[in-house]
Amino acid sequence: MDRRDNQGRLAIVAGSGRLPLYVAEAARGRDDEPYIFAIKGESTTDWSAFDHTDLGIGDIAGLKRISAEKQIGRIVLSGGVRVRPAWNEIRLNLGTIWRLPKLMRTLMHGGDNLVLTTAIGLLEGDGRRVIGAQDIAPGLVAELGPLGQHAPDRQAEADIRISIEAARLLGELDIGQGVIAVGGRVVALEGPEGTDSMIGRINELRTRERISATRPGVLVKLCKPSQDIRVDLPSAGLSTIRNAHEAGLSGIALEAGRSLLLDRQDVIDFADSHGMFVTGIDPDAYGAAR
């Protein structure tokens, strides 16, 4: 059954990384043929096998026009966006031009969650609604518990606990989703540079003897407390586990049911072969760090 019959055609706004392709392939596997809006300067995927167009990051008017032509009813926002649109890149139609001043303030001063929530407000309407990547590709969602042969040991559990507290505070400020703790101490917080760059700082800290060279540490990623779970769920993939291993971390903990694990089997195989854990956690199940 073609799912566009009663919900409208699916569109994927594709940023950087492999997530948009995974979502597109999952949609096609459900007989839900997607239309791809590939963001110029962000998406590097070859979309030639899909109905698609390249679109400027701020071209809301163009997206709405094409959505009407293609009878788009559902939109998934997926993939990374490194640079926010400049004021002269924003294209709004007459129905939304009045929002421009507020939009510019949000782009200049708002955190990522506020920006994405604002984007949802601009895209929805006229029969369109934004849905989550997990609604199309539920197999990407991290489940509760260890996902491979290894589980966190006592020290890793302590690092996870303190990282959860830090991640929640970080999320309340709408800054990032990832935290690294080593030996019971938070040593890195994710900012605009992203998870892989944050992990990369750990090697430098170890080299400078700012953190222990023998205690492994963990990476924890959680949703922000006020996050709209339709967009920007915490995610990890093969590059994440490889970088974590290079940084001497013992594993990765993702919020179960509210985060995405890409390259799942490759990640599990790598973790198993290098003695690392990948686990889904319920943050509320962890007590306060002592």
PDB file of C-alpha atoms in Angstrom:
ATOM      1  CA  MET A   1       0.000   0.000   0.000  1.00  0.00           C
ATOM      2  CA  ASP A   2       1.363   3.430  -0.905  1.00  0.00           C
ATOM      3  CA  ARG A   3       1.407   5.382   2.357  1.00  0.00           C
ATOM      4  CA  ARG A   4       0.917   8.707   0.621  1.00  0.00           C
ATOM      5  CA  ASP A   5      -2.723   7.775  -0.083  1.00  0.00           C
ATOM      6  CA  ASN A   6      -3.959   9.154   3.235  1.00  0.00           C
ATOM      7  CA  GLN A   7      -0.940  10.971   4.681  1.00  0.00           C
ATOM      8  CA  GLY A   8       0.593  12.753   1.727  1.00  0.00           C
ATOM      9  CA  ARG A   9       3.953  11.945   0.228  1.00  0.00           C
ATOM     10  CA  LEU A  10       6.979  11.741   2.514  1.00  0.00           C
ATOM     11  CA  ALA A  11       9.798  14.269   2.132  1.00  0.00           C
ATOM     12  CA  ILE A  12      13.229  14.095   3.729  1.00  0.00           C
ATOM     13  CA  VAL A  13      15.188  17.280   4.304  1.00  0.00           C
ATOM     14  CA  ALA A  14      18.707  15.868   4.110  1.00  0.00           C
ATOM     15  CA  GLY A  15      21.665  17.399   5.892  1.00  0.00           C
ATOM     16  CA  SER A  16      25.116  15.888   6.306  1.00  0.00           C
ATOM     17  CA  GLY A  17      25.959  12.360   7.389  1.00  0.00           C
ATOM     18  CA  ARG A  18      24.421   9.006   6.562  1.00  0.00           C
ATOM     19  CA  LEU A  19      21.200   9.285   8.570  1.00  0.00           C
ATOM     20  CA  PRO A  20      19.127  10.807   5.722  1.00  0.00           C
ATOM     21  CA  LEU A  21      20.052   7.889   3.443  1.00  0.00           C
ATOM     22  CA  TYR A  22      19.153   5.336   6.117  1.00  0.00           C
ATOM     23  CA  VAL A  23      15.780   7.017   6.560  1.00  0.00           C
ATOM     24  CA  ALA A  24      15.201   7.157   2.783  1.00  0.00           C
ATOM     25  CA  GLU A  25      16.043   3.470   2.385  1.00  0.00           C
ATOM     26  CA  ALA A  26      13.805   2.542   5.320  1.00  0.00           C
ATOM     27  CA  ALA A  27      10.949   4.525   3.768  1.00  0.00           C
ATOM     28  CA  ARG A  28      11.417   2.814   0.412  1.00  0.00           C
ATOM     29  CA  GLY A  29      11.373  -0.537   2.210  1.00  0.00           C
ATOM     30  CA  ARG A  30       7.934   0.401   3.549  1.00  0.00           C
ATOM     31  CA  ASP A  31       6.637   1.315   0.066  1.00  0.00           C
ATOM     32  CA  ASP A  32       6.782   4.948   1.120  1.00  0.00           C
ATOM     33  CA  GLU A  33       8.755   6.495  -1.750  1.00  0.00           C
ATOM     34  CA  PRO A  34      10.360   9.696  -0.398  1.00  0.00           C
ATOM     35  CA  TYR A  35      11.143  12.987  -2.061  1.00  0.00           C
ATOM     36  CA  ILE A  36      14.539  14.358  -1.029  1.00  0.00           C
ATOM     37  CA  PHE A  37      15.363  17.998  -0.325  1.00  0.00           C
ATOM     38  CA  ALA A  38      19.179  17.870  -0.261  1.00  0.00           C
ATOM     39  CA  ILE A  39      20.544  20.891   1.611  1.00  0.00           C
ATOM     40  CA  LYS A  40      23.160  22.674  -0.462  1.00  0.00           C
ATOM     41  CA  GLY A  41      26.551  22.717   1.208  1.00  0.00           C
ATOM     42  CA  GLU A  42      25.549  20.015   3.706  1.00  0.00           C
ATOM     43  CA  SER A  43      24.342  16.865   1.979  1.00  0.00           C
ATOM     44  CA  THR A  44      27.074  14.989   0.105  1.00  0.00           C
ATOM     45  CA  THR A  45      25.021  11.835  -0.544  1.00  0.00           C
ATOM     46  CA  ASP A  46      24.414  10.732  -4.121  1.00  0.00           C
ATOM     47  CA  TRP A  47      20.632  11.042  -4.392  1.00  0.00           C
ATOM     48  CA  SER A  48      20.411  10.050  -8.039  1.00  0.00           C
ATOM     49  CA  ALA A  49      18.398   6.937  -7.155  1.00  0.00           C
ATOM     50  CA  PHE A  50      15.695   9.100  -5.538  1.00  0.00           C
ATOM     51  CA  ASP A  51      13.394  11.865  -6.693  1.00  0.00           C
ATOM     52  CA  HIS A  52      15.197  14.906  -5.313  1.00  0.00           C
ATOM     53  CA  THR A  53      16.227  18.516  -5.583  1.00  0.00           C
ATOM     54  CA  ASP A  54      19.021  20.607  -4.090  1.00  0.00           C
ATOM     55  CA  LEU A  55      17.736  23.397  -1.892  1.00  0.00           C
ATOM     56  CA  GLY A  56      19.350  26.282  -0.042  1.00  0.00           C
ATOM     57  CA  ILE A  57      19.175  25.927   3.728  1.00  0.00           C
ATOM     58  CA  GLY A  58      17.022  29.024   4.147  1.00  0.00           C
ATOM     59  CA  ASP A  59      14.718  28.505   1.160  1.00  0.00           C
ATOM     60  CA  ILE A  60      11.476  27.868   3.033  1.00  0.00           C
ATOM     61  CA  ALA A  61       9.419  29.315   0.174  1.00  0.00           C
ATOM     62  CA  GLY A  62      11.008  26.913  -2.314  1.00  0.00           C
ATOM     63  CA  LEU A  63      10.381  23.935  -0.071  1.00  0.00           C
ATOM     64  CA  LYS A  64       6.741  24.879   0.361  1.00  0.00           C
ATOM     65  CA  ARG A  65       6.259  25.431  -3.358  1.00  0.00           C
ATOM     66  CA  ILE A  66       7.751  22.069  -4.300  1.00  0.00           C
ATOM     67  CA  SER A  67       5.900  20.371  -1.448  1.00  0.00           C
ATOM     68  CA  ALA A  68       2.615  21.589  -2.902  1.00  0.00           C
ATOM     69  CA  GLU A  69       3.595  20.329  -6.359  1.00  0.00           C
ATOM     70  CA  LYS A  70       4.666  16.920  -5.039  1.00  0.00           C
ATOM     71  CA  GLN A  71       1.735  16.610  -2.611  1.00  0.00           C
ATOM     72  CA  ILE A  72       4.043  16.354   0.382  1.00  0.00           C
ATOM     73  CA  GLY A  73       2.196  15.654   3.630  1.00  0.00           C
ATOM     74  CA  ARG A  74       5.013  14.468   5.931  1.00  0.00           C
ATOM     75  CA  ILE A  75       8.502  15.875   6.395  1.00  0.00           C
ATOM     76  CA  VAL A  76      11.494  14.361   8.181  1.00  0.00           C
ATOM     77  CA  LEU A  77      14.397  16.627   9.124  1.00  0.00           C
ATOM     78  CA  SER A  78      17.550  14.504   9.287  1.00  0.00           C
ATOM     79  CA  GLY A  79      21.297  14.870   9.141  1.00  0.00           C
ATOM     80  CA  GLY A  80      23.646  17.538  10.395  1.00  0.00           C
ATOM     81  CA  VAL A  81      23.718  21.232   9.597  1.00  0.00           C
ATOM     82  CA  ARG A  82      27.043  22.902  10.312  1.00  0.00           C
ATOM     83  CA  VAL A  83      26.181  26.495   9.409  1.00  0.00           C
ATOM     84  CA  ARG A  84      23.018  28.449  10.108  1.00  0.00           C
ATOM     85  CA  PRO A  85      21.597  30.413   7.176  1.00  0.00           C
ATOM     86  CA  ALA A  86      22.600  34.044   6.787  1.00  0.00           C
ATOM     87  CA  TRP A  87      19.851  36.632   6.578  1.00  0.00           C
ATOM     88  CA  ASN A  88      20.259  36.995   2.804  1.00  0.00           C
ATOM     89  CA  GLU A  89      19.805  33.223   2.312  1.00  0.00           C
ATOM     90  CA  ILE A  90      16.353  33.121   3.883  1.00  0.00           C
ATOM     91  CA  ARG A  91      13.442  32.868   1.465  1.00  0.00           C
ATOM     92  CA  LEU A  92       9.978  33.137   3.001  1.00  0.00           C
ATOM     93  CA  ASN A  93       6.641  33.268   1.225  1.00  0.00           C
ATOM     94  CA  LEU A  94       4.024  35.935   1.830  1.00  0.00           C
ATOM     95  CA  GLY A  95       2.326  33.830   4.479  1.00  0.00           C
ATOM     96  CA  THR A  96       5.426  33.705   6.676  1.00  0.00           C
ATOM     97  CA  ILE A  97       7.362  36.889   5.852  1.00  0.00           C
ATOM     98  CA  TRP A  98       6.038  38.497   9.041  1.00  0.00           C
ATOM     99  CA  ARG A  99       8.062  35.945  11.041  1.00  0.00           C
ATOM    100  CA  LEU A 100      11.399  37.151   9.651  1.00  0.00           C
ATOM    101  CA  PRO A 101      12.419  39.460  12.544  1.00  0.00           C
ATOM    102  CA  LYS A 102      11.781  36.765  15.171  1.00  0.00           C
ATOM    103  CA  LEU A 103      13.486  34.166  12.989  1.00  0.00           C
ATOM    104  CA  MET A 104      16.615  36.308  12.702  1.00  0.00           C
ATOM    105  CA  ARG A 105      16.763  36.771  16.491  1.00  0.00           C
ATOM    106  CA  THR A 106      16.446  33.022  16.913  1.00  0.00           C
ATOM    107  CA  LEU A 107      19.221  32.279  14.425  1.00  0.00           C
ATOM    108  CA  MET A 108      21.522  34.785  16.084  1.00  0.00           C
ATOM    109  CA  HIS A 109      20.878  33.982  19.730  1.00  0.00           C
ATOM    110  CA  GLY A 110      18.932  30.723  20.036  1.00  0.00           C
ATOM    111  CA  GLY A 111      20.286  27.255  20.756  1.00  0.00           C
ATOM    112  CA  ASP A 112      19.910  24.401  18.294  1.00  0.00           C
ATOM    113  CA  ASN A 113      16.688  23.126  19.854  1.00  0.00           C
ATOM    114  CA  LEU A 114      15.017  26.544  19.589  1.00  0.00           C
ATOM    115  CA  VAL A 115      16.174  26.925  15.982  1.00  0.00           C
ATOM    116  CA  LEU A 116      14.801  23.505  15.026  1.00  0.00           C
ATOM    117  CA  THR A 117      11.514  24.118  16.820  1.00  0.00           C
ATOM    118  CA  THR A 118      11.185  27.392  14.901  1.00  0.00           C
ATOM    119  CA  ALA A 119      11.934  25.558  11.650  1.00  0.00           C
ATOM    120  CA  ILE A 120       9.160  23.070  12.380  1.00  0.00           C
ATOM    121  CA  GLY A 121       6.732  25.953  12.856  1.00  0.00           C
ATOM    122  CA  LEU A 122       7.685  27.365   9.459  1.00  0.00           C
ATOM    123  CA  LEU A 123       7.408  24.048   7.620  1.00  0.00           C
ATOM    124  CA  GLU A 124       4.131  22.793   9.027  1.00  0.00           C
ATOM    125  CA  GLY A 125       0.726  23.886   7.789  1.00  0.00           C
ATOM    126  CA  ASP A 126      -1.278  23.519   4.583  1.00  0.00           C
ATOM    127  CA  GLY A 127      -1.548  19.773   5.204  1.00  0.00           C
ATOM    128  CA  ARG A 128       2.129  19.270   6.044  1.00  0.00           C
ATOM    129  CA  ARG A 129       3.464  17.937   9.340  1.00  0.00           C
ATOM    130  CA  VAL A 130       6.959  17.168  10.590  1.00  0.00           C
ATOM    131  CA  ILE A 131       7.551  13.654  11.905  1.00  0.00           C
ATOM    132  CA  GLY A 132      10.589  11.974  13.441  1.00  0.00           C
ATOM    133  CA  ALA A 133      13.177   9.846  11.657  1.00  0.00           C
ATOM    134  CA  GLN A 134      12.299   7.123  14.166  1.00  0.00           C
ATOM    135  CA  ASP A 135       8.733   7.038  12.813  1.00  0.00           C
ATOM    136  CA  ILE A 136      10.096   5.955   9.430  1.00  0.00           C
ATOM    137  CA  ALA A 137      13.125   3.940  10.612  1.00  0.00           C
ATOM    138  CA  PRO A 138      12.267   2.522  14.055  1.00  0.00           C
ATOM    139  CA  GLY A 139      15.072  -0.017  13.684  1.00  0.00           C
ATOM    140  CA  LEU A 140      17.583   2.776  14.291  1.00  0.00           C
ATOM    141  CA  VAL A 141      16.335   3.480  17.812  1.00  0.00           C
ATOM    142  CA  ALA A 142      18.653   2.304  20.594  1.00  0.00           C
ATOM    143  CA  GLU A 143      16.973  -0.163  22.920  1.00  0.00           C
ATOM    144  CA  LEU A 144      17.550  -0.598  26.651  1.00  0.00           C
ATOM    145  CA  GLY A 145      20.557  -2.588  27.809  1.00  0.00           C
ATOM    146  CA  PRO A 146      23.871  -3.752  26.304  1.00  0.00           C
ATOM    147  CA  LEU A 147      23.776  -4.145  22.525  1.00  0.00           C
ATOM    148  CA  GLY A 148      26.796  -6.436  22.250  1.00  0.00           C
ATOM    149  CA  GLN A 149      28.894  -8.828  24.311  1.00  0.00           C
ATOM    150  CA  HIS A 150      30.176  -6.285  26.820  1.00  0.00           C
ATOM    151  CA  ALA A 151      28.427  -4.291  29.545  1.00  0.00           C
ATOM    152  CA  PRO A 152      29.611  -1.319  31.640  1.00  0.00           C
ATOM    153  CA  ASP A 153      31.677  -2.264  34.689  1.00  0.00           C
ATOM    154  CA  ARG A 154      31.427  -0.564  38.074  1.00  0.00           C
ATOM    155  CA  GLN A 155      33.681   2.353  37.107  1.00  0.00           C
ATOM    156  CA  ALA A 156      31.855   2.866  33.822  1.00  0.00           C
ATOM    157  CA  GLU A 157      28.518   2.901  35.658  1.00  0.00           C
ATOM    158  CA  ALA A 158      29.845   5.632  37.943  1.00  0.00           C
ATOM    159  CA  ASP A 159      31.006   7.629  34.920  1.00  0.00           C
ATOM    160  CA  ILE A 160      27.613   7.153  33.263  1.00  0.00           C
ATOM    161  CA  ARG A 161      25.841   8.410  36.378  1.00  0.00           C
ATOM    162  CA  ILE A 162      27.793  11.644  36.636  1.00  0.00           C
ATOM    163  CA  SER A 163      27.598  12.156  32.874  1.00  0.00           C
ATOM    164  CA  ILE A 164      23.798  11.967  33.017  1.00  0.00           C
ATOM    165  CA  GLU A 165      23.712  14.826  35.525  1.00  0.00           C
ATOM    166  CA  ALA A 166      26.035  16.919  33.366  1.00  0.00           C
ATOM    167  CA  ALA A 167      24.160  16.105  30.150  1.00  0.00           C
ATOM    168  CA  ARG A 168      20.882  17.227  31.672  1.00  0.00           C
ATOM    169  CA  LEU A 169      22.371  20.557  32.732  1.00  0.00           C
ATOM    170  CA  LEU A 170      23.972  20.963  29.318  1.00  0.00           C
ATOM    171  CA  GLY A 171      20.651  20.216  27.646  1.00  0.00           C
ATOM    172  CA  GLU A 172      18.775  22.713  29.790  1.00  0.00           C
ATOM    173  CA  LEU A 173      21.081  25.387  28.380  1.00  0.00           C
ATOM    174  CA  ASP A 174      20.321  24.100  24.833  1.00  0.00           C
ATOM    175  CA  ILE A 175      24.024  23.640  24.098  1.00  0.00           C
ATOM    176  CA  GLY A 176      24.653  19.959  23.365  1.00  0.00           C
ATOM    177  CA  GLN A 177      23.729  16.356  24.069  1.00  0.00           C
ATOM    178  CA  GLY A 178      27.046  14.594  24.745  1.00  0.00           C
ATOM    179  CA  VAL A 179      29.278  14.325  27.814  1.00  0.00           C
ATOM    180  CA  ILE A 180      32.480  12.403  28.500  1.00  0.00           C
ATOM    181  CA  ALA A 181      33.499  11.426  32.023  1.00  0.00           C
ATOM    182  CA  VAL A 182      36.792   9.810  33.029  1.00  0.00           C
ATOM    183  CA  GLY A 183      37.454   8.429  36.505  1.00  0.00           C
ATOM    184  CA  GLY A 184      34.278   9.919  37.961  1.00  0.00           C
ATOM    185  CA  ARG A 185      34.989  13.405  36.589  1.00  0.00           C
ATOM    186  CA  VAL A 186      33.333  15.189  33.681  1.00  0.00           C
ATOM    187  CA  VAL A 187      36.100  16.136  31.256  1.00  0.00           C
ATOM    188  CA  ALA A 188      34.331  17.155  28.037  1.00  0.00           C
ATOM    189  CA  LEU A 189      30.999  18.706  27.064  1.00  0.00           C
ATOM    190  CA  GLU A 190      29.613  18.740  23.533  1.00  0.00           C
ATOM    191  CA  GLY A 191      29.243  22.107  21.874  1.00  0.00           C
ATOM    192  CA  PRO A 192      28.571  23.243  18.318  1.00  0.00           C
ATOM    193  CA  GLU A 193      31.616  21.297  17.083  1.00  0.00           C
ATOM    194  CA  GLY A 194      29.771  17.974  17.463  1.00  0.00           C
ATOM    195  CA  THR A 195      30.413  14.632  19.113  1.00  0.00           C
ATOM    196  CA  ASP A 196      33.421  13.436  17.110  1.00  0.00           C
ATOM    197  CA  SER A 197      35.323  16.664  17.702  1.00  0.00           C
ATOM    198  CA  MET A 198      34.524  16.500  21.410  1.00  0.00           C
ATOM    199  CA  ILE A 199      35.920  12.964  21.572  1.00  0.00           C
ATOM    200  CA  GLY A 200      39.010  14.150  19.720  1.00  0.00           C
ATOM    201  CA  ARG A 201      39.842  16.534  22.563  1.00  0.00           C
ATOM    202  CA  ILE A 202      40.299  13.598  24.942  1.00  0.00           C
ATOM    203  CA  ASN A 203      43.514  12.428  23.279  1.00  0.00           C
ATOM    204  CA  GLU A 204      44.980  15.908  23.647  1.00  0.00           C
ATOM    205  CA  LEU A 205      43.980  16.031  27.316  1.00  0.00           C
ATOM    206  CA  ARG A 206      45.591  12.654  27.940  1.00  0.00           C
ATOM    207  CA  THR A 207      48.777  13.705  26.139  1.00  0.00           C
ATOM    208  CA  ARG A 208      48.980  16.846  28.274  1.00  0.00           C
ATOM    209  CA  GLU A 209      48.297  14.725  31.380  1.00  0.00           C
ATOM    210  CA  ARG A 210      45.217  16.767  32.171  1.00  0.00           C
ATOM    211  CA  ILE A 211      43.246  13.554  32.604  1.00  0.00           C
ATOM    212  CA  SER A 212      44.261  10.025  33.553  1.00  0.00           C
ATOM    213  CA  ALA A 213      46.052   8.014  30.886  1.00  0.00           C
ATOM    214  CA  THR A 214      44.926   4.733  32.475  1.00  0.00           C
ATOM    215  CA  ARG A 215      41.271   5.269  33.359  1.00  0.00           C
ATOM    216  CA  PRO A 216      39.082   4.634  30.304  1.00  0.00           C
ATOM    217  CA  GLY A 217      36.000   6.856  30.607  1.00  0.00           C
ATOM    218  CA  VAL A 218      32.645   6.823  28.814  1.00  0.00           C
ATOM    219  CA  LEU A 219      30.621   8.850  26.323  1.00  0.00           C
ATOM    220  CA  VAL A 220      26.977   9.509  27.226  1.00  0.00           C
ATOM    221  CA  LYS A 221      24.397  11.092  24.914  1.00  0.00           C
ATOM    222  CA  LEU A 222      20.919  12.186  26.067  1.00  0.00           C
ATOM    223  CA  CYS A 223      18.016  14.144  24.668  1.00  0.00           C
ATOM    224  CA  LYS A 224      17.783  17.691  25.931  1.00  0.00           C
ATOM    225  CA  PRO A 225      15.054  18.005  28.618  1.00  0.00           C
ATOM    226  CA  SER A 226      12.806  20.210  26.454  1.00  0.00           C
ATOM    227  CA  GLN A 227      13.768  18.670  23.119  1.00  0.00           C
ATOM    228  CA  ASP A 228      11.196  18.040  20.422  1.00  0.00           C
ATOM    229  CA  ILE A 229      11.939  14.379  19.719  1.00  0.00           C
ATOM    230  CA  ARG A 230      10.910  14.771  16.075  1.00  0.00           C
ATOM    231  CA  VAL A 231      14.269  16.387  15.319  1.00  0.00           C
ATOM    232  CA  ASP A 232      17.941  16.035  16.220  1.00  0.00           C
ATOM    233  CA  LEU A 233      17.789  12.918  18.365  1.00  0.00           C
ATOM    234  CA  PRO A 234      21.163  11.997  19.883  1.00  0.00           C
ATOM    235  CA  SER A 235      22.956   9.595  17.586  1.00  0.00           C
ATOM    236  CA  ALA A 236      26.102   7.512  17.287  1.00  0.00           C
ATOM    237  CA  GLY A 237      27.574   5.399  14.531  1.00  0.00           C
ATOM    238  CA  LEU A 238      30.685   3.599  13.411  1.00  0.00           C
ATOM    239  CA  SER A 239      32.842   6.746  13.423  1.00  0.00           C
ATOM    240  CA  THR A 240      31.709   7.425  17.004  1.00  0.00           C
ATOM    241  CA  ILE A 241      32.780   4.047  18.367  1.00  0.00           C
ATOM    242  CA  ARG A 242      36.057   4.163  16.432  1.00  0.00           C
ATOM    243  CA  ASN A 243      36.875   7.619  17.779  1.00  0.00           C
ATOM    244  CA  ALA A 244      35.858   6.535  21.283  1.00  0.00           C
ATOM    245  CA  HIS A 245      38.268   3.604  21.065  1.00  0.00           C
ATOM    246  CA  GLU A 246      41.088   5.855  19.846  1.00  0.00           C
ATOM    247  CA  ALA A 247      40.409   8.169  22.803  1.00  0.00           C
ATOM    248  CA  GLY A 248      40.696   5.247  25.215  1.00  0.00           C
ATOM    249  CA  LEU A 249      37.033   5.203  26.238  1.00  0.00           C
ATOM    250  CA  SER A 250      35.492   1.958  27.412  1.00  0.00           C
ATOM    251  CA  GLY A 251      32.144   2.501  25.746  1.00  0.00           C
ATOM    252  CA  ILE A 252      29.123   4.538  24.733  1.00  0.00           C
ATOM    253  CA  ALA A 253      25.792   4.953  26.520  1.00  0.00           C
ATOM    254  CA  LEU A 254      22.780   6.252  24.578  1.00  0.00           C
ATOM    255  CA  GLU A 255      19.366   7.172  25.937  1.00  0.00           C
ATOM    256  CA  ALA A 256      17.178   4.179  25.162  1.00  0.00           C
ATOM    257  CA  GLY A 257      14.116   4.919  23.045  1.00  0.00           C
ATOM    258  CA  ARG A 258      15.229   8.513  22.433  1.00  0.00           C
ATOM    259  CA  SER A 259      18.471   8.123  20.467  1.00  0.00           C
ATOM    260  CA  LEU A 260      19.585   6.591  17.198  1.00  0.00           C
ATOM    261  CA  LEU A 261      22.300   4.015  16.552  1.00  0.00           C
ATOM    262  CA  LEU A 262      23.523   4.056  12.964  1.00  0.00           C
ATOM    263  CA  ASP A 263      25.598   1.289  11.355  1.00  0.00           C
ATOM    264  CA  ARG A 264      24.232  -0.908  14.151  1.00  0.00           C
ATOM    265  CA  GLN A 265      25.841  -4.227  13.335  1.00  0.00           C
ATOM    266  CA  ASP A 266      29.167  -2.629  12.373  1.00  0.00           C
ATOM    267  CA  VAL A 267      29.170  -0.711  15.664  1.00  0.00           C
ATOM    268  CA  ILE A 268      28.404  -3.835  17.682  1.00  0.00           C
ATOM    269  CA  ASP A 269      31.048  -5.877  15.844  1.00  0.00           C
ATOM    270  CA  PHE A 270      33.678  -3.189  16.424  1.00  0.00           C
ATOM    271  CA  ALA A 271      32.771  -2.855  20.110  1.00  0.00           C
ATOM    272  CA  ASP A 272      32.813  -6.627  20.636  1.00  0.00           C
ATOM    273  CA  SER A 273      36.194  -7.049  18.977  1.00  0.00           C
ATOM    274  CA  HIS A 274      37.755  -4.193  20.976  1.00  0.00           C
ATOM    275  CA  GLY A 275      36.291  -5.030  24.385  1.00  0.00           C
ATOM    276  CA  MET A 276      33.997  -2.005  24.429  1.00  0.00           C
ATOM    277  CA  PHE A 277      30.353  -1.651  25.389  1.00  0.00           C
ATOM    278  CA  VAL A 278      27.467   0.057  23.621  1.00  0.00           C
ATOM    279  CA  THR A 279      24.418   0.278  25.829  1.00  0.00           C
ATOM    280  CA  GLY A 280      20.996   1.894  25.948  1.00  0.00           C
ATOM    281  CA  ILE A 281      20.218   3.546  29.274  1.00  0.00           C
ATOM    282  CA  ASP A 282      17.212   4.907  31.142  1.00  0.00           C
ATOM    283  CA  PRO A 283      18.593   8.096  32.729  1.00  0.00           C
ATOM    284  CA  ASP A 284      15.864   8.091  35.395  1.00  0.00           C
ATOM    285  CA  ALA A 285      17.081   4.694  36.625  1.00  0.00           C
ATOM    286  CA  TYR A 286      20.393   6.206  37.746  1.00  0.00           C
ATOM    287  CA  GLY A 287      20.576   7.867  41.139  1.00  0.00           C
ATOM    288  CA  ALA A 288      22.483  11.073  41.757  1.00  0.00           C
ATOM    289  CA  ALA A 289      26.256  10.775  41.658  1.00  0.00           C
ATOM    290  CA  ARG A 290      27.975  10.657  45.011  1.00  0.00           C
TER     291      ARG A 290
END
